[in-house]
Short mmCIF file of C-alpha atoms in Angstrom, two decimals:
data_model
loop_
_atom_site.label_atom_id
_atom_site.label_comp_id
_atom_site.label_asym_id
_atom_site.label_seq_id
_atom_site.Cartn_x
_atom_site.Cartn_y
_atom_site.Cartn_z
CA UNK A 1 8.92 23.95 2.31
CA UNK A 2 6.41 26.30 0.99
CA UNK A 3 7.11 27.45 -2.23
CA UNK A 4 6.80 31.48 -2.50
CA UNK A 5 4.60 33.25 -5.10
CA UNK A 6 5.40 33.98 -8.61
CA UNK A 7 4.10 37.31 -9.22
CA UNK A 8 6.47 39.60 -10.91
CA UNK A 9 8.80 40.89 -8.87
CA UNK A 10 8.40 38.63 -5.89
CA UNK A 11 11.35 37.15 -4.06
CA UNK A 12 12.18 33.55 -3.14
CA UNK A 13 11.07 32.50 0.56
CA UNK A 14 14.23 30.99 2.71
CA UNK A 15 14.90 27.98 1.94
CA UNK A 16 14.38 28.28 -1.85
CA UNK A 17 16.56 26.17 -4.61
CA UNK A 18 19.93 27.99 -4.47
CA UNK A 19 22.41 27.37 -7.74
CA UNK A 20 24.41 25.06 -5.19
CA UNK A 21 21.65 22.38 -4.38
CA UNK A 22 20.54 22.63 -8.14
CA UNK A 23 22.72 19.60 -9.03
CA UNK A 24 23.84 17.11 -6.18
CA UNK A 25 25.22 13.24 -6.24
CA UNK A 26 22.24 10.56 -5.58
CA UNK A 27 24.94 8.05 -5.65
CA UNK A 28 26.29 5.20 -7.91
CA UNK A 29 24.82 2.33 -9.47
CA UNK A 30 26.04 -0.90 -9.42
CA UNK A 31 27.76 -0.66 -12.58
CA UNK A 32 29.37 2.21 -11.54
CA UNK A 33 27.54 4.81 -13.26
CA UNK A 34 27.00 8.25 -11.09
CA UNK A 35 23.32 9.27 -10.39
CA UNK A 36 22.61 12.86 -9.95
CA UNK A 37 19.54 15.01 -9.07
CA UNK A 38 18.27 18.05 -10.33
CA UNK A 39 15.82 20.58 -8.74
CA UNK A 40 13.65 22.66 -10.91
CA UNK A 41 12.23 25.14 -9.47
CA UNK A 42 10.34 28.51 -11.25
CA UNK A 43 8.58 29.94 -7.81
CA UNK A 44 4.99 27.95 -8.42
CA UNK A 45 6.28 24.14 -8.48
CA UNK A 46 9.24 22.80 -7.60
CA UNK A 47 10.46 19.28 -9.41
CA UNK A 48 13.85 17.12 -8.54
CA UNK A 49 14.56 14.90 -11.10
CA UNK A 50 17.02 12.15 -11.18
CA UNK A 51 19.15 11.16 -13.88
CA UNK A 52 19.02 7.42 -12.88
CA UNK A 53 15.41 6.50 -14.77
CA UNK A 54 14.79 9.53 -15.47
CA UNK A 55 12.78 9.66 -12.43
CA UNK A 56 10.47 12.45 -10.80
CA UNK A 57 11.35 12.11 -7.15
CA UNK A 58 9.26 14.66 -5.53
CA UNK A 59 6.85 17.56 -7.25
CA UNK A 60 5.58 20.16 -4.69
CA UNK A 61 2.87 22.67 -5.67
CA UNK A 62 1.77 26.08 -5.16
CA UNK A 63 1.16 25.31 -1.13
CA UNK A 64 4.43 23.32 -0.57
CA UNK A 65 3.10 19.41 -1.13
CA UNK A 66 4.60 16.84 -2.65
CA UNK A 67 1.91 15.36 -4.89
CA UNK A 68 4.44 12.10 -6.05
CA UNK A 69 5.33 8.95 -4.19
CA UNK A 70 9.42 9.07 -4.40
CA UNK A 71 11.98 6.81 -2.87
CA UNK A 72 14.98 8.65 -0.33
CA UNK A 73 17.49 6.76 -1.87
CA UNK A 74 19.04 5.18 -5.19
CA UNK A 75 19.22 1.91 -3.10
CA UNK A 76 15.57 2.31 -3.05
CA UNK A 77 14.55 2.66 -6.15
CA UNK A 78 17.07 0.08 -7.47
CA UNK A 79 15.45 -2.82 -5.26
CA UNK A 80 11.87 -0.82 -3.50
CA UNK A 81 9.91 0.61 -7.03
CA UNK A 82 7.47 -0.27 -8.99
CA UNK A 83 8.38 2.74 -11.77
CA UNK A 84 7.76 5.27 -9.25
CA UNK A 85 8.14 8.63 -10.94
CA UNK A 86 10.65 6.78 -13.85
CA UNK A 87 10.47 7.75 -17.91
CA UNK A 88 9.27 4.08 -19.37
CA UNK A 89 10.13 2.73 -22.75
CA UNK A 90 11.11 1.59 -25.27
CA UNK A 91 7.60 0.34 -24.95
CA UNK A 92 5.01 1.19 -22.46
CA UNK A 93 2.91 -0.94 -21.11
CA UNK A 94 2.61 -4.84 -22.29
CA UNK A 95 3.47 -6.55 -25.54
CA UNK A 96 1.44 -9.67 -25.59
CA UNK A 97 3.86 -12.96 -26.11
CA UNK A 98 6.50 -10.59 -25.66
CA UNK A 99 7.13 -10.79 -29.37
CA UNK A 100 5.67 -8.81 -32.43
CA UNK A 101 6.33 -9.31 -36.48
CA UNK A 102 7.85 -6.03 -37.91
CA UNK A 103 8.10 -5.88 -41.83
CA UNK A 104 7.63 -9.51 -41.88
CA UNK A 105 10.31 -10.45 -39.15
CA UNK A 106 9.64 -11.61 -35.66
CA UNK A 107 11.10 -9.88 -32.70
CA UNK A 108 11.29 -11.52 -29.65
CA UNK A 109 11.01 -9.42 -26.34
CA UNK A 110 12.79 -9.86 -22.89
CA UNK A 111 9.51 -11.53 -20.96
CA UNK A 112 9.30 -9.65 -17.13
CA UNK A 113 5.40 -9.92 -16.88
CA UNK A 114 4.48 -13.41 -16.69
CA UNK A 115 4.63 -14.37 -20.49
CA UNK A 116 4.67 -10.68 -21.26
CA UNK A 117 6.92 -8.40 -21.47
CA UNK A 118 5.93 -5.04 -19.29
CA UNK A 119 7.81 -1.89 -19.39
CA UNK A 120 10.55 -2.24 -22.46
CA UNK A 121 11.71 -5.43 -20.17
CA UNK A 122 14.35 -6.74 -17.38
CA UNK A 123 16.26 -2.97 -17.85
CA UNK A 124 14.00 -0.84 -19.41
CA UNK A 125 14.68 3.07 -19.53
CA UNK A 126 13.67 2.85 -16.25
CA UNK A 127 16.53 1.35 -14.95
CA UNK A 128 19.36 3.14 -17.29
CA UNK A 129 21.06 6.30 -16.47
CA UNK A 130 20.14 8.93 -18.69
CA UNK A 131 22.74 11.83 -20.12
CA UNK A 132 22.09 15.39 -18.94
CA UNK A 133 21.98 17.37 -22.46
CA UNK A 134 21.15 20.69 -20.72
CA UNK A 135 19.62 21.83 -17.65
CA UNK A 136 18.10 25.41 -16.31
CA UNK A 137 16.66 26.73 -13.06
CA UNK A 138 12.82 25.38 -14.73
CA UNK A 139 13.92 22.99 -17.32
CA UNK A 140 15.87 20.04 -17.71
CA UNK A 141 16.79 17.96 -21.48
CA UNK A 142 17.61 13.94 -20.87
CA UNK A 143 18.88 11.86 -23.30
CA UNK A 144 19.32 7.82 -23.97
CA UNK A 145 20.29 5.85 -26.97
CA UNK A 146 19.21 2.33 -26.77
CA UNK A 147 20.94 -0.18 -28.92
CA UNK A 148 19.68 -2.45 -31.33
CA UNK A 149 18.43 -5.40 -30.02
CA UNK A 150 18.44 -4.25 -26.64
CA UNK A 151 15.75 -6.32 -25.03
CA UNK A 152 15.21 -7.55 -28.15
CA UNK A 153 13.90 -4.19 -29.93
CA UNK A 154 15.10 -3.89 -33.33
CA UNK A 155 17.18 -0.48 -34.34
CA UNK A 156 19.20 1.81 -32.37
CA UNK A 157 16.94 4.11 -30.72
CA UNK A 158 18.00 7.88 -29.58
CA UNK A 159 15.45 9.25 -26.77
CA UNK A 160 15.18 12.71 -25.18
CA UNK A 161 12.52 13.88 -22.72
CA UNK A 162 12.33 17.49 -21.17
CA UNK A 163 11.14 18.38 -17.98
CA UNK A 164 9.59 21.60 -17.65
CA UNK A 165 8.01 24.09 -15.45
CA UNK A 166 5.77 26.54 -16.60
CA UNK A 167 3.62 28.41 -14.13
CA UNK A 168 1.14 26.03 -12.25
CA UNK A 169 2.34 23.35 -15.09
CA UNK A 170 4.73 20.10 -15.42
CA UNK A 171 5.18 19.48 -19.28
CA UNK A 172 6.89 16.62 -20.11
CA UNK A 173 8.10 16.61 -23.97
CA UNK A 174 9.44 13.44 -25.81
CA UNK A 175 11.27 12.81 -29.22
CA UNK A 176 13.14 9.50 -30.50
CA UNK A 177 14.51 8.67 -33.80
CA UNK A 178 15.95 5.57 -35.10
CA UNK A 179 18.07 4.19 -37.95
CA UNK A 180 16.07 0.87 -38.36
CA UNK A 181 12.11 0.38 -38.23
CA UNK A 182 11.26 -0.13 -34.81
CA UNK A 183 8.57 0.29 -32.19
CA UNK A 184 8.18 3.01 -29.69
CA UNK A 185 5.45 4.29 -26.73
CA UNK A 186 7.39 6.16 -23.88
CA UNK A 187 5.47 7.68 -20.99
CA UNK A 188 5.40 8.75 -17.55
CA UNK A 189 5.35 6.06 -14.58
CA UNK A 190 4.65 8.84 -11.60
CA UNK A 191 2.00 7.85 -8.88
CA UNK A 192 0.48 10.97 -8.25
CA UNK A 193 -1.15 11.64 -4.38
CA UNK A 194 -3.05 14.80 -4.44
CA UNK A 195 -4.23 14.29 -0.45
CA UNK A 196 -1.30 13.44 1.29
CA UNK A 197 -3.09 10.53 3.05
CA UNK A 198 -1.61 7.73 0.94
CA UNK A 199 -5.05 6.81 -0.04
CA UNK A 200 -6.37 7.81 -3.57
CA UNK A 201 -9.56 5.79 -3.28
CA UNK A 202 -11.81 9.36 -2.09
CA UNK A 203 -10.00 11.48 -4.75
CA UNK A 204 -12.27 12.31 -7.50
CA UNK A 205 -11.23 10.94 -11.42
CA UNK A 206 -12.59 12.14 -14.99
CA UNK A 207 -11.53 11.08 -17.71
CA UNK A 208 -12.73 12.49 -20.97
CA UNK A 209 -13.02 9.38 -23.02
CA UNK A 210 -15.97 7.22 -24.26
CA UNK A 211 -14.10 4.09 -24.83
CA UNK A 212 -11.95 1.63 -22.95
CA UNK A 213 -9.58 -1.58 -23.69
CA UNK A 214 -11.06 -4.20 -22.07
CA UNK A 215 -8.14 -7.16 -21.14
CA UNK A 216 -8.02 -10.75 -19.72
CA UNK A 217 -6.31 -11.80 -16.38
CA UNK A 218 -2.65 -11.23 -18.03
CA UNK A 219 -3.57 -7.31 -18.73
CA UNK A 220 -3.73 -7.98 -22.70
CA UNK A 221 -6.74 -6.53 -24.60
CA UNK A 222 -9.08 -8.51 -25.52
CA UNK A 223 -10.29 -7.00 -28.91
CA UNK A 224 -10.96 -3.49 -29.68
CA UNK A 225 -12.50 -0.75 -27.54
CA UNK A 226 -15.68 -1.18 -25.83
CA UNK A 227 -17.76 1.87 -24.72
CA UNK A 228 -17.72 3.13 -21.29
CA UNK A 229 -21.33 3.81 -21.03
CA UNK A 230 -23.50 2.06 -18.32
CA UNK A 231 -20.40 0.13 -17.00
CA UNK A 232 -17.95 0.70 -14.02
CA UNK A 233 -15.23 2.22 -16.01
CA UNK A 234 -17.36 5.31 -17.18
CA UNK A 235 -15.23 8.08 -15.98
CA UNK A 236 -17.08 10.92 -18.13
CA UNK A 237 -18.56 12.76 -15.13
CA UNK A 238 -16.40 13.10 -11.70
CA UNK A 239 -16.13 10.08 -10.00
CA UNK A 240 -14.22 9.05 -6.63
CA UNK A 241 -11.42 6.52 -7.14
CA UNK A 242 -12.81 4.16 -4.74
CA UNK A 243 -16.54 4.00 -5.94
CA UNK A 244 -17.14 0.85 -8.10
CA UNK A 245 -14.81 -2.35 -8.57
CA UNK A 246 -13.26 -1.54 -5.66
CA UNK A 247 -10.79 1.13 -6.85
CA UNK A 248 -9.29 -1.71 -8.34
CA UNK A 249 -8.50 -0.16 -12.12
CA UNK A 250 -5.29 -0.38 -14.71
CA UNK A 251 -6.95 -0.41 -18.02
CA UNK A 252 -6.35 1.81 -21.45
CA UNK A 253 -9.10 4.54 -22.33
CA UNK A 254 -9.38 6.13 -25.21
CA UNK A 255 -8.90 10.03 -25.39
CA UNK A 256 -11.22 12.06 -26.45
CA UNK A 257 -9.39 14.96 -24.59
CA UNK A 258 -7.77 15.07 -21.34
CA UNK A 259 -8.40 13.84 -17.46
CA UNK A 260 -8.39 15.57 -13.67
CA UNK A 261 -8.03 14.64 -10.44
CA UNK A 262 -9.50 16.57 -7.29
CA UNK A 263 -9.04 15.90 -3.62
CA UNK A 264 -12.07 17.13 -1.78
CA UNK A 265 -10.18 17.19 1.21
CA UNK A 266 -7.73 19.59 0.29
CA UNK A 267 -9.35 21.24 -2.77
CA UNK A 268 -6.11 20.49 -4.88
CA UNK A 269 -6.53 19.31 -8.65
CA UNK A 270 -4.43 18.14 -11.50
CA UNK A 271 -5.52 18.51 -14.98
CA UNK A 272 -3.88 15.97 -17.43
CA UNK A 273 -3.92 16.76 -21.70
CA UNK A 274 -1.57 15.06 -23.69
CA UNK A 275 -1.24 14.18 -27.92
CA UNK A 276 -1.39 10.66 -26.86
CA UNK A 277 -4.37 8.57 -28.09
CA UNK A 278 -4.62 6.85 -24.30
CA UNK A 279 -4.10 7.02 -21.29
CA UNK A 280 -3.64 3.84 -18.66
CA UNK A 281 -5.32 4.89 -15.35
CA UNK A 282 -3.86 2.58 -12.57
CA UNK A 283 -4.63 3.35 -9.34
CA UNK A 284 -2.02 1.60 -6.88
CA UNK A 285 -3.70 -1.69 -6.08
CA UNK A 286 -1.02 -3.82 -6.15
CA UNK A 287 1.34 -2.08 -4.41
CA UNK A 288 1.79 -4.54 -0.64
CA UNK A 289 4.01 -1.71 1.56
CA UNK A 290 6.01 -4.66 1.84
CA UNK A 291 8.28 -4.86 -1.58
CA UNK A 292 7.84 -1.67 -1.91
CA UNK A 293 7.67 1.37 0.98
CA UNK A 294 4.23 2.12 0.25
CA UNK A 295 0.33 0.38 0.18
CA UNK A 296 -2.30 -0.23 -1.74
CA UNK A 297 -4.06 2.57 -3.30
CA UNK A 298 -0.80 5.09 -2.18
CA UNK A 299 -1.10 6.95 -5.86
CA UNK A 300 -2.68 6.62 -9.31
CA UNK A 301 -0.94 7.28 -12.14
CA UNK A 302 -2.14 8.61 -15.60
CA UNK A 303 0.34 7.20 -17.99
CA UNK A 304 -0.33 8.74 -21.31
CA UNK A 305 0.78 6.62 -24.19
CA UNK A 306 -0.09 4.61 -27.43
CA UNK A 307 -2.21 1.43 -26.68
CA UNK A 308 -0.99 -2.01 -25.15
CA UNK A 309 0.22 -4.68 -27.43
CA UNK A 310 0.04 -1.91 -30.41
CA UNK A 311 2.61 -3.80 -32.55
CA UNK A 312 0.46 -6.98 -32.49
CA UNK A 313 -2.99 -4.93 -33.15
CA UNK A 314 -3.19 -3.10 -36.74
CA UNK A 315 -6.36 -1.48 -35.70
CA UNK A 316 -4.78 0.46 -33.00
CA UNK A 317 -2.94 3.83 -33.63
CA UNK A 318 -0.01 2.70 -34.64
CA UNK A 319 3.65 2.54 -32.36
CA UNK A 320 6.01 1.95 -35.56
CA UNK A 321 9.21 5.00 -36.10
CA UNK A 322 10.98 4.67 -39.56
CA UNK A 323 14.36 6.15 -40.11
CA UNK A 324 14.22 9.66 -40.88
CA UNK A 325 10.69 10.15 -38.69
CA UNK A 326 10.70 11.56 -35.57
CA UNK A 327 8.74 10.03 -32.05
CA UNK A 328 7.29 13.47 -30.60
CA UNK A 329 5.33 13.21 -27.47
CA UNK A 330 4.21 15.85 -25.46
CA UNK A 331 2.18 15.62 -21.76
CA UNK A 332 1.02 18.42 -19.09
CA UNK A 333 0.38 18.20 -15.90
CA UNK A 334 -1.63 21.05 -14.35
CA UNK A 335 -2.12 21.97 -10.81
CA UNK A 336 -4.45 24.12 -9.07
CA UNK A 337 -6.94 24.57 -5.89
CA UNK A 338 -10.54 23.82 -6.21
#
C-alpha cells in the first residue's frame, strides 16, 4: 500500500487505516494472555505495533515500504525471533557473569547468553504482554511493571514507551521508575531494511562517534573505549555495511551525535539521534533463515542504549534508577529519499 501525502488538506488513498482495522486480535499466548495490534498511521508513515513485546511489526514510509523485518504471526515471534522489532529490557544488551553488586549486594541474573545474561533474560520485556495505557490514530502509550526479582533484578520496576508518528519521523519515548535501587537500559530491537533486498551489506552506515567498546568472543568489553580512527570500525564518513570485516559488526560506539543509513539503490535514508550515550550497531550476521524466517545480513539494527555490562563498569555512564528518579529515554527515527 502506498501511503498518500500529508499536505494539508489531502485525503487518505483507498486502502488507508480505517478506525476498524486500528485495533485487531494477533492472538493468545500460551498463558492465555490476548495479543493485539495497533496501526498508526498520520498520512507519511504508517507503524503496527503489537502489544505482545511491544513489538514494531511492519513500518512503511513515504513510498509504501516496509523498512522492518516482522513476523506474520504471534506463533512466529514466540518460537521464529531474534527481538525482531520488540522493546528490550530491563537491561539491554549483556551483563557480564550475569550478576552485578548493587549498594554492596550481589544480584544474580537469569544466564540466556552463554554465561551471560542477554536481553533482561529467559522472558525479558520482550516476551511479556504489555498494557495499552492509551492509543491515537499516530500515537500509542505501553506500559509494564516488572516485579522485584524478576530475572533476578532487584525492585519493582514500572515501564512505559510511546510510539509516535510525527511527519517523516518514528519517536520512540521511554520512562521507568522504581521503588528499590535497581538497574535499567531499555531500547529498541528493530532490524531495519532500507532496500528491500534482504541484504544490508551495500547500504551505506555513519555513525557520528569517535570511540568504540571493543569485546572478547562472549560480546563483553574488554576495557574502556578505544578510538575508531585507522581501524575497521571507523564509521565517521559514509561507509557500506559490507566493506571491511565482512559486514560482520555488533559492537557499542560511543555518541557523539547521531547515525544514518542510505540505500543507494533506492535513495531511501534513515537518520537515527537519540539522548543515549551508545548505540549497538549489529548488522544481522547471525541470523541462519533457518531458526528464524530470515538470513544473514536481512537488517541492521541501531539499538540506542547505555553501555554493555554498565552495572559491572563504574567508568561507564551509569544504568542505576533510585526511588523517586525517573528512567527517561527518548529515540527518533527519521526517514527520507536521497
Amino acid at each position: 500500500m502506498r501511503l498518500h501525502d500529508g499536505a494539508p488538506g489531502a485525503t487518505p488513498e483507498e486502502g488507508a487505516t480505517s478506525e476498524s482495522e486500528a485495533v485487531t486480535d494477533f492472538g493468545v499466548t500460551p498463558g492465555g494472555e490476548r495479543v493485539e495490534r495497533y496501526v498508526l498511521d498520520n498520512g507519511r508513515l504508517r507503524a503496527c505495533v503489537l502489544t505482545y513485546g511491544a513489538i514494531l511489526q511492519r513500518l512503511e514510509v513515504a513510498d509504501g515500504a516496509d523498512v522492518v523485518l516482522g513476523l506474520a504471526t504471534l506463533e512466529d515471534y514466540l518460537h521464529r525471533s531474534r527481538y525482531f522489532g520488540a522493546v528490550v529490557g530491563r537491561y539491554a544488551n549483556r551483563i557480564a557473569g550475569g550478576r552485578f553488586t548493587l549498594d554492596g549486594r550481589e544480584h544474580r541474573l537469569a544466564l540466556n547468553d552463554g554465561e551471560h545474561s542477554l536481553h533482561g533474560g529467559v522472558r525479558g520485556f520482550d516476551k511479556r504482554v504489555w498494557r495499552v495505557e492509551s492509543a491515537g490514530p499516530a500515537e500509542l502509550l505501553l506500559s509494564l511493571v516488572s516485579p522485584d526479582g524478576e530475572e533476578g533484578y532487584p525492585g519493582e520496576l514500572r515501564a512505559e514507551v510511546r510510539y509516535l508518528l510525527d511527519g517523516d519521523a518514528l519517536r520512540l519515548e521511554y520512562r521507568a521508575t522504581t521503588d528499590a535501587p535497581t538497574v535499567v537500559n531499555l531500547t529498541n530491537h528493530s532490524y531495519f531494511d532500507l532496500s528491500g533486498t534482504r541484504d544490508v551489506r551495500r547500504q551505506v552506515v555513519a555513525i557520528e562517534a569517535d570511540r568504540y567498546l571493543p569485546v572478547d568472543e562472549g560480546k563483553i568489553p574488554t576495557g574502556g573505549p578505544a578510538p575508531v580512527a585507522g581501524t575497521p570500525f571507523d564509521f565517521t564518513a559514509p561507509t557500506r555495511v559490507g566493506a571491511r570485516l565482512g559486514g560482520r559488526y555488533d559492537h557499542c560506539f560511543v555518541l557523539r551525535g547521531g547515525a544514518s543509513v542510505i540505500d543507494p539503490a533506492t535513495g531511501r535514508t534513515m537518520e537515527v539521534t537519540t539522548t543515549e550515550p551508545g548505540v549497538q550497531f549489529y548488522t544481522g550476521h547471525m541470523l541462519d533463515g533457518v531458526a528464524t524466517p530470515f538470513g544473514p545480513f536481512a537488517g541492521l539494527c541501531l539499538e540506542t542504549q547505555r553501555f554493555p555490562d554498565a552495572p559491572n563498569r563504574p567508568a561507564f555512564p551509569s544504568a542505576v534508577l533510585l526511588p523517586g528518579q525517573e528512567h527517561v529515554s527518548v529515540t527518533t527515527y527519521r526517514f527520507g529519499h536521497a
